[in-house]
Short mmCIF file of C-alpha atoms in Angstrom, two decimals:
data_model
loop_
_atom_site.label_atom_id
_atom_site.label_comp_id
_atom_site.label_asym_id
_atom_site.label_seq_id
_atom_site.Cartn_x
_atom_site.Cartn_y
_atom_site.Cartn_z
CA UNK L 1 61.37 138.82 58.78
CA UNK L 2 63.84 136.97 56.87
CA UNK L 3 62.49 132.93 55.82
CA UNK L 4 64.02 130.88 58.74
CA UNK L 5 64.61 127.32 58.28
CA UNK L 6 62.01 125.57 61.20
CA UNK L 7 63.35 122.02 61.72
CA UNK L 8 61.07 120.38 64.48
CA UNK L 9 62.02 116.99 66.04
CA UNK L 10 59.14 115.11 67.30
CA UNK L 11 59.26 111.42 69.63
CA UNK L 12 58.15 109.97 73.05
CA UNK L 13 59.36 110.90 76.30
CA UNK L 14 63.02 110.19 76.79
CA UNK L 15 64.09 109.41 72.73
CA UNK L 16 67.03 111.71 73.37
CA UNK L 17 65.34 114.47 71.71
CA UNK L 18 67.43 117.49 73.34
CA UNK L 19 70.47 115.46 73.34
CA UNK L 20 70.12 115.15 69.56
CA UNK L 21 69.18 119.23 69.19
CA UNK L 22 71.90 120.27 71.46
CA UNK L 23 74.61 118.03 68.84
CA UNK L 24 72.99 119.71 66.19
CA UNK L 25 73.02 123.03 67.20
CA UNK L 26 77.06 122.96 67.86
CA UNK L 27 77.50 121.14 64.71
CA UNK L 28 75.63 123.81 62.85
CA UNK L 29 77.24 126.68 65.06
CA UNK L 30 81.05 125.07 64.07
CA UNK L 31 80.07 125.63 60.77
CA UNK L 32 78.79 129.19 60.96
CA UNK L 33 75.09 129.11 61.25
CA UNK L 34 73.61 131.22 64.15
CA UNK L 35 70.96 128.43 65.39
CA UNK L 36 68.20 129.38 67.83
CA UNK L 37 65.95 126.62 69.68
CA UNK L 38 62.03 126.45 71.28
CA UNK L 39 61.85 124.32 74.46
CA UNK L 40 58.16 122.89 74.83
CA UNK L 41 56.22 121.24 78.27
CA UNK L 42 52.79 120.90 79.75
CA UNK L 43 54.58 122.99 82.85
CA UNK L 44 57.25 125.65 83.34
CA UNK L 45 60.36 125.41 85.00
CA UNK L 46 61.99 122.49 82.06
CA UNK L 47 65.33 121.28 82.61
CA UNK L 48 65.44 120.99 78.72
CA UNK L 49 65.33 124.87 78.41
CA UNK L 50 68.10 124.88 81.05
CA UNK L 51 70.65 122.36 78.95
CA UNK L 52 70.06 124.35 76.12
CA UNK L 53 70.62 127.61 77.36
CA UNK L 54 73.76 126.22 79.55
CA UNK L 55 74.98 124.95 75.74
CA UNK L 56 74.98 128.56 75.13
CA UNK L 57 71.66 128.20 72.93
CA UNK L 58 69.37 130.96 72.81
CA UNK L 59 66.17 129.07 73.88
CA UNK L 60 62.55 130.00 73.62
CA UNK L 61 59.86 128.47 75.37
CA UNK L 62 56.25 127.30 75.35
CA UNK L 63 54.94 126.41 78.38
CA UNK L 64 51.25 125.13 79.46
CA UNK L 65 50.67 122.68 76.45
CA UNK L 66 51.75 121.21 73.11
CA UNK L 67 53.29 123.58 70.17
CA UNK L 68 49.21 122.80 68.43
CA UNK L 69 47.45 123.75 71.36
CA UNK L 70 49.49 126.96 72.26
CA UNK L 71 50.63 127.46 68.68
CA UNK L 72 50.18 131.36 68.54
CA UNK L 73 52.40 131.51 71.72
CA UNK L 74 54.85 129.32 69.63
CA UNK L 75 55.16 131.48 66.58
CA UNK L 76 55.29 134.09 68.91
CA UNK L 77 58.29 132.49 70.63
CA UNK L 78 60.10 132.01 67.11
CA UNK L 79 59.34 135.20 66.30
CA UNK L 80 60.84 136.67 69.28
CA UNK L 81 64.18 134.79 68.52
CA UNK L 82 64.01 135.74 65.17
CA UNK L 83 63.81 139.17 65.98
CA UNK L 84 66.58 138.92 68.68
CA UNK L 85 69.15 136.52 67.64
CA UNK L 86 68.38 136.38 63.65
CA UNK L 87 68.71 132.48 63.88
CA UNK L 88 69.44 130.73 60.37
CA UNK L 89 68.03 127.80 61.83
CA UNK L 90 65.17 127.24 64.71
CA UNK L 91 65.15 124.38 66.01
CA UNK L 92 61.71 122.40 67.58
CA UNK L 93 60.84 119.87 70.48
CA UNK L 94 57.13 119.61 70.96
CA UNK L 95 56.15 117.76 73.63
CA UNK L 96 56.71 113.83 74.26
CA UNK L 97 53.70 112.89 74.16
CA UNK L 98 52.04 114.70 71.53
CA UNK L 99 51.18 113.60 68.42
CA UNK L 100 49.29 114.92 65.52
CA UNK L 101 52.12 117.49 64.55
CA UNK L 102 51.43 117.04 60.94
CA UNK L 103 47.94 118.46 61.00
CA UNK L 104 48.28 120.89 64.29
CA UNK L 105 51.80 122.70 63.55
CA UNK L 106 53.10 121.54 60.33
CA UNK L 107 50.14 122.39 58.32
CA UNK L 108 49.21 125.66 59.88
CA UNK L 109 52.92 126.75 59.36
CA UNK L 110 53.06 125.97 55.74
CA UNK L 111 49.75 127.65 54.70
CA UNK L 112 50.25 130.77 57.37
CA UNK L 113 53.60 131.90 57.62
CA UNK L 114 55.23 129.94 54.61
CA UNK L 115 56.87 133.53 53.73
CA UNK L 116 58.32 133.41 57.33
CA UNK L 117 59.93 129.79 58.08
CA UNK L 118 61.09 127.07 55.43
CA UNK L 119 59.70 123.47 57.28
CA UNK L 120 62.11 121.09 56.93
CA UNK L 121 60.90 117.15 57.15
CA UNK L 122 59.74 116.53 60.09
CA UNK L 123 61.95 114.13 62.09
CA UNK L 124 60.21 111.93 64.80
CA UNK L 125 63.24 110.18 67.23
CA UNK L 126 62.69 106.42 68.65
CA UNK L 127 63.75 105.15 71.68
CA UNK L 128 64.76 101.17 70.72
CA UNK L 129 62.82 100.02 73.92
CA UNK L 130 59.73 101.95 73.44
CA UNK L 131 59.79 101.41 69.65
CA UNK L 132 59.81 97.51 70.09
CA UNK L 133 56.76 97.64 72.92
CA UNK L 134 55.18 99.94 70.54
CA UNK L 135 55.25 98.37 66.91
CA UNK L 136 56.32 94.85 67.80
CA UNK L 137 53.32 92.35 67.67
CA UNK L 138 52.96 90.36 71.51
CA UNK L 139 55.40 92.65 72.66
CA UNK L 140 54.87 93.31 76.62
CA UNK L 141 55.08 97.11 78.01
CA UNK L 142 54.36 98.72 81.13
CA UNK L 143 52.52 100.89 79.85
CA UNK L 144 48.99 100.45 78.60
CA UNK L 145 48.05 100.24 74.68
CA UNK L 146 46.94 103.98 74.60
CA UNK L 147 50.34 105.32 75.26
CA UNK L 148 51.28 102.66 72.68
CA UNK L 149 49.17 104.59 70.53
CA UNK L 150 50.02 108.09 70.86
CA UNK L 151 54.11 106.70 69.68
CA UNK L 152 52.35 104.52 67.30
CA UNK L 153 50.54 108.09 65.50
CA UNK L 154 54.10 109.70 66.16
CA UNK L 155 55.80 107.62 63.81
CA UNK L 156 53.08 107.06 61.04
CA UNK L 157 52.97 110.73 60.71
CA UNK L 158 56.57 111.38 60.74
CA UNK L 159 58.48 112.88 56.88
CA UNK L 160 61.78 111.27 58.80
CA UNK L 161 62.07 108.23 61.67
CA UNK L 162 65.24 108.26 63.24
CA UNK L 163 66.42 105.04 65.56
CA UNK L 164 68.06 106.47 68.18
CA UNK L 165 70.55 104.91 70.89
CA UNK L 166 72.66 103.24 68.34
CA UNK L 167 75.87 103.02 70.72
CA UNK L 168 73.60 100.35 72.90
CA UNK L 169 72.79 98.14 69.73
CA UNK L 170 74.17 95.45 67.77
CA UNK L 171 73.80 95.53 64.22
CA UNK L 172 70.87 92.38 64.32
CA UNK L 173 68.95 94.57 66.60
CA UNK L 174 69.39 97.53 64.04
CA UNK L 175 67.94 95.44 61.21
CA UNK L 176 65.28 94.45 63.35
CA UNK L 177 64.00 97.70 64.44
CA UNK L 178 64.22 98.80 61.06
CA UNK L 179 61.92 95.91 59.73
CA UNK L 180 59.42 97.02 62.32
CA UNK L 181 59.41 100.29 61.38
CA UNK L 182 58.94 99.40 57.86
CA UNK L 183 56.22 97.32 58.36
CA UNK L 184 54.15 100.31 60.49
CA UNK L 185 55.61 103.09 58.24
CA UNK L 186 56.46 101.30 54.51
CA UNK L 187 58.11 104.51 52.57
CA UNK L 188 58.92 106.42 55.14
CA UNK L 189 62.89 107.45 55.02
CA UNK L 190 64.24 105.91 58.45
CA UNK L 191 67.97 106.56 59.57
CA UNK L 192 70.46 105.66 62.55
CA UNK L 193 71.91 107.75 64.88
CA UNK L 194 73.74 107.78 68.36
CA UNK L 195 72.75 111.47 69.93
CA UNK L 196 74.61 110.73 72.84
CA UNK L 197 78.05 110.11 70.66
CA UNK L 198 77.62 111.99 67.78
CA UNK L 199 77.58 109.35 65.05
CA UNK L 200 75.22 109.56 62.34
CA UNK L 201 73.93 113.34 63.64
CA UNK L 202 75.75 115.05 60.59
CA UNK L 203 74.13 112.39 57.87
CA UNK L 204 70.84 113.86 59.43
CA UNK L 205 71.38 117.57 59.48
CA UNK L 206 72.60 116.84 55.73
CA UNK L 207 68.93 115.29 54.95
CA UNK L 208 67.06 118.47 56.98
CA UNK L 209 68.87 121.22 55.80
CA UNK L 210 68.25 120.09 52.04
CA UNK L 211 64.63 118.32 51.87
CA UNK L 212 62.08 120.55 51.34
CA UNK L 213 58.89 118.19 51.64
CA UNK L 214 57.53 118.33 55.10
CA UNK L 215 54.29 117.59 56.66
CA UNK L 216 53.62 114.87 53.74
CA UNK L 217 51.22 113.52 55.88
CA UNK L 218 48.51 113.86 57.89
CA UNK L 219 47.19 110.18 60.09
CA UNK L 220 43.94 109.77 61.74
CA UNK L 221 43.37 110.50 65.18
CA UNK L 222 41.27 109.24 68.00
CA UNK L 223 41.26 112.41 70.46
CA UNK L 224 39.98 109.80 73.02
CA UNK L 225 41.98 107.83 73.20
CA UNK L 226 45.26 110.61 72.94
CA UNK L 227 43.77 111.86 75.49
CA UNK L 228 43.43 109.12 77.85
CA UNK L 229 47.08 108.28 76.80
CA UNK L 230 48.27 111.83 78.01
CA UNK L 231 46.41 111.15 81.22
CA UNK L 232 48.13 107.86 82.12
CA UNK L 233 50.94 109.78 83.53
CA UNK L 234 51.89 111.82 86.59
CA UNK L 235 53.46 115.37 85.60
CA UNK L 236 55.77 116.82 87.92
CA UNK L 237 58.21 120.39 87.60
CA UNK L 238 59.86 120.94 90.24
CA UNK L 239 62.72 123.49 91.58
CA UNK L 240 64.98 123.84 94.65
CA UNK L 241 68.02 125.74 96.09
CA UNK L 242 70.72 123.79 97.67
CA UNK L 243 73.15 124.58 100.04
CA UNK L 244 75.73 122.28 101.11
CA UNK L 245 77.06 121.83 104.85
CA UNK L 246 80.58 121.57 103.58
CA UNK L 247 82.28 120.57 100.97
CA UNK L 248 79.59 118.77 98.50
CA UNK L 249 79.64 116.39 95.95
CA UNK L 250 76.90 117.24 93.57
CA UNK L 251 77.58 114.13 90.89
CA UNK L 252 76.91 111.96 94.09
CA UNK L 253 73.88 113.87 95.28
CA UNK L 254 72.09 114.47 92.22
CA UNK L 255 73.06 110.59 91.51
CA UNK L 256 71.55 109.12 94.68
CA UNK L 257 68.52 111.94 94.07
CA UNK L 258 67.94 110.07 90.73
CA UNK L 259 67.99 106.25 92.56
CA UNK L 260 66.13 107.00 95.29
CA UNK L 261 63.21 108.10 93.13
CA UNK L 262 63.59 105.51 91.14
CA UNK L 263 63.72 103.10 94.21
CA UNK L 264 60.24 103.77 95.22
CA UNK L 265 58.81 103.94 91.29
CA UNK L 266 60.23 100.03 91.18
CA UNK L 267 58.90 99.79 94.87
CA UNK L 268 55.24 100.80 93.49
CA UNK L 269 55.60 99.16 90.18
CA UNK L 270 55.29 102.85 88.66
CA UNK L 271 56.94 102.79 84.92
CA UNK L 272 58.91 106.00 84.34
CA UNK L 273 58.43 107.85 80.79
CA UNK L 274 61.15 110.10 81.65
CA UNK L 275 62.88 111.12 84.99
CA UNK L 276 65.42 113.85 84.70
CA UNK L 277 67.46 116.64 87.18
CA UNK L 278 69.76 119.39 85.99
CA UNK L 279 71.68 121.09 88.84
CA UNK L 280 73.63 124.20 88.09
CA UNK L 281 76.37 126.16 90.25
CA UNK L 282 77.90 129.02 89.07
CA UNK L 283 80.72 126.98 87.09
CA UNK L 284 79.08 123.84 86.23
CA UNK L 285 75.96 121.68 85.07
CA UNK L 286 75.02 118.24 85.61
CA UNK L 287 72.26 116.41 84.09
CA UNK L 288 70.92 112.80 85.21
CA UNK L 289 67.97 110.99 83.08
CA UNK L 290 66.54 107.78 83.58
CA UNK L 291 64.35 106.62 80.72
CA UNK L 292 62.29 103.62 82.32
CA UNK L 293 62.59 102.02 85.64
CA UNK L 294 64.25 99.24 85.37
CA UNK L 295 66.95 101.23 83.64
CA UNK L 296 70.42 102.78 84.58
CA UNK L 297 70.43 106.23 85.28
CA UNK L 298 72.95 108.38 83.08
CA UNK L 299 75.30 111.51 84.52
CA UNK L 300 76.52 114.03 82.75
CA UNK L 301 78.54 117.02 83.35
CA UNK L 302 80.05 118.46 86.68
CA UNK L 303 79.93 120.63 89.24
CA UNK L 304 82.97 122.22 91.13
CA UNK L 305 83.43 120.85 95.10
CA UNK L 306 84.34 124.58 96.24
CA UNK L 307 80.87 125.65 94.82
CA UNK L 308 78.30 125.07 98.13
CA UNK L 309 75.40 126.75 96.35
CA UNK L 310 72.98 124.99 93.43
CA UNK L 311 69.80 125.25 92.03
CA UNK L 312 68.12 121.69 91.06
CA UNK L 313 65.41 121.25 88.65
CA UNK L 314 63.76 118.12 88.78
CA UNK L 315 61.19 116.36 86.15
CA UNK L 316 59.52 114.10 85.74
CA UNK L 317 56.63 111.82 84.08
CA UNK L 318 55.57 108.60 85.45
CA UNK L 319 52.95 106.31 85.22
CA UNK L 320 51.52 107.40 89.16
CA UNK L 321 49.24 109.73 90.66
CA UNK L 322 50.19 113.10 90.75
CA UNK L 323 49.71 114.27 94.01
CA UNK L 324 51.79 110.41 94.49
CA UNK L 325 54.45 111.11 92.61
CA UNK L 326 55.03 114.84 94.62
CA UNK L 327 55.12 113.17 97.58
CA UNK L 328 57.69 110.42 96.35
CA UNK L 329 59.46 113.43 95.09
CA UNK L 330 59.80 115.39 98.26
CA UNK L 331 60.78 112.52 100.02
CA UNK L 332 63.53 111.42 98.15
CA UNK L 333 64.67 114.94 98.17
CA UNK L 334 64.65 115.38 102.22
CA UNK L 335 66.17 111.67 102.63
CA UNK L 336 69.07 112.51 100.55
CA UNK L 337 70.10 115.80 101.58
CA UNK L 338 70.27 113.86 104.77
CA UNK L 339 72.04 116.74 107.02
CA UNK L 340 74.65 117.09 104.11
CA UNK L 341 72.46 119.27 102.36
CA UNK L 342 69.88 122.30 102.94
CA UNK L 343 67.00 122.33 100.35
CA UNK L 344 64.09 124.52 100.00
CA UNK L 345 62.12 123.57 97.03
CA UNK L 346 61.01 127.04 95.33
CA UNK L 347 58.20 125.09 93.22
CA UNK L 348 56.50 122.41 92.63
CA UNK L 349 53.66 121.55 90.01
CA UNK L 350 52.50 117.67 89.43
CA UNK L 351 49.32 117.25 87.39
CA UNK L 352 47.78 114.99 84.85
CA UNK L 353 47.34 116.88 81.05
CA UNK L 354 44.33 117.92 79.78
CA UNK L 355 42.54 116.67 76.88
CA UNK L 356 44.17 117.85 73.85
CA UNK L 357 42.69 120.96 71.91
CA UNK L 358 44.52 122.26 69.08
CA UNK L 359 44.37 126.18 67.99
CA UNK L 360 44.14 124.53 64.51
CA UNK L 361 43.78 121.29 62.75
CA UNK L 362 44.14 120.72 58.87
CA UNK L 363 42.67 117.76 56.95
CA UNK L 364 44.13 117.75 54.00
CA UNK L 365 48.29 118.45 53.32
CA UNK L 366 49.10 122.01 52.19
CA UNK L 367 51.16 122.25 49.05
#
């Protein structure tokens, strides 16, 4: 096998972290690399493996847990698509709410298959909102202080911090994210970026495809209390096929999907990590994500009116029971369709993770 270079993107639920590997990948396929990605959840059925692959990606993915605790099924995965699409590049999104990369993947990689993949610096991607309840001091969140941990261990043991969301953010709030992140990270390289336009994505690639010093790192972690972070949200994958009684219009169904969940999370005060659909018909995609409650849901894509049949995958991680947030799920799925639509959800899976337990876990840096 030919040395691959491995560029993995860690950050918390809803950063933009697909966004920003989907931009890359093009930008690197314009230019002539062949550019492979790995997809990662605590559940099957992602709607992140289905952007990718509807970007024309080939996509691997590891399903059941984080990259560190399934990491032989992840080097099996790159493997595979190093096998079968001879990538230049593979590209990595371990889970949102995983941290201790440095020591779980990055370390393992270096000292067991260094002859295999070239690590670039490992890149975690901040949400503004989550990064200001996270490092600011006072600064209120609805979520409590042991998710505020898990982004806080993200970020101290990233080679790269990337500010994402730029478009929505003045130049004084720039500064002032960046002075956080100084504070919590002093010397760690931190750069701008909009993944949703485009801007500062090439200055990035420019930095990973040159740097070789990755996993620098490795932080301190309480398993505890990562665990009890992972637990304080409601996992749900879900699946359905859709068929329309007449002529539909999927932007406005998958849109009024999206608001009517998040009606009732607002109704029972239930903080969204990250809510997200992708419906596909056979000549079109969209995709819908809402990042916290009391935010705006964002479309993207289309779907053809003459095209009656879709499959929706829905996702979504929320700070609610599980067997809760399934039921506010199927609800808001019956009370849209609302005679306009037939739906028969395939599957459905909502579940708290379990406490983290890594196939490896260095303590000290490999040179």
């Amino acid at each position: 096998m030919s040395n691959t270079r491995m560029i993995l993107v860690g950050g918390f639920l809803g950063a933009g972290k697909t966004t920003l590997l989907t931009q890359a990948a093009q930008r690197l396929a314009a230019k002539g690399k062949l550019v492979a990605v790995v997809a990662n959840d605590q559940a099957a059925n992602l709607v992140d493996t289905g952007t990718l692959r509807s970007a024309g990606l080939h996509v691997g993915e590891v399903a059941g847990g984080c990259f560190c605790c399934r990491f032989d099924q992840f080097l099996d995965e790159c493997g595979k698509l190093a096998r079968e699409s001879k990538p230049d590049i593979i590209l990595g999104e371990p889970v949102g709410s995983c941290t201790d990369i440095s020591a779980t993947v990055l370390q393992p990689v270096k000292d067991l298959h260094a002859e295999d993949y070239s690590l670039a610096p490992f890149t975690v991607l901040a949400d503004p909102q989550r990064l200001r309840e996270a490092l600011a001091e006072g600064a209120a969140s609805n979520f409590p202080d042991s998710v505020g941990y898990i982004f806080r261990k993200q970020v101290e043991e990233a080679d790269l911090i990337i500010i994402n969301k730029t478009d929505t953010l003045t130049e004084a709030e720039i500064a002032e994210l960046k002075a956080l992140v100084a504070k919590h990270a002093p010397g760690t390289p931190v750069l701008t970026l909009s993944a949703l336009t485009g801007a500062g994505v090439d200055a990035w690639l420019d930095r990973v495809l040159s740097e070789t010093s990755a996993g620098t790192r490795i932080t301190e972690v309480d398993y505890d209390t990562y665990a009890d972070g992972e637990a304080v949200l409601g996992w749900l994958n879900a699946t359905a096929q859709l068929h329309a009684v007449g002529e539909p219009d999927w932007d406005a169904f998958c849109l009024s999907l999206m608001e009517q969940m998040q009606g009732e999370f607002r109704a029972r005060s239930a903080e969204v990590a990250h809510a997200k659909l992708l419906l596909t018909t056979t000549g079109g995609r969209i995709t819908v994500n809402l990042t916290a409650t009391a935010g705006k849901p964002s479309l993207n894509g289309r779907a053809e009116r003459t095209a009656q049949d879709a499959l929706l995958v829905i996702n979504a991680r929320v700070r609610m029971e599980p067997e809760d947030l399934r039921a506010v799920v199927e609800r808001s799925v019956q009370a849209v369709c609302n005679g306009q639509v037939e739906a028969r959800i395939t599957s459905i899976a909502s579940f708290k993770p379990g406490r983290p337990q890594p196939t490896h876990r260095y303590a000290a840096v490999v040179s």
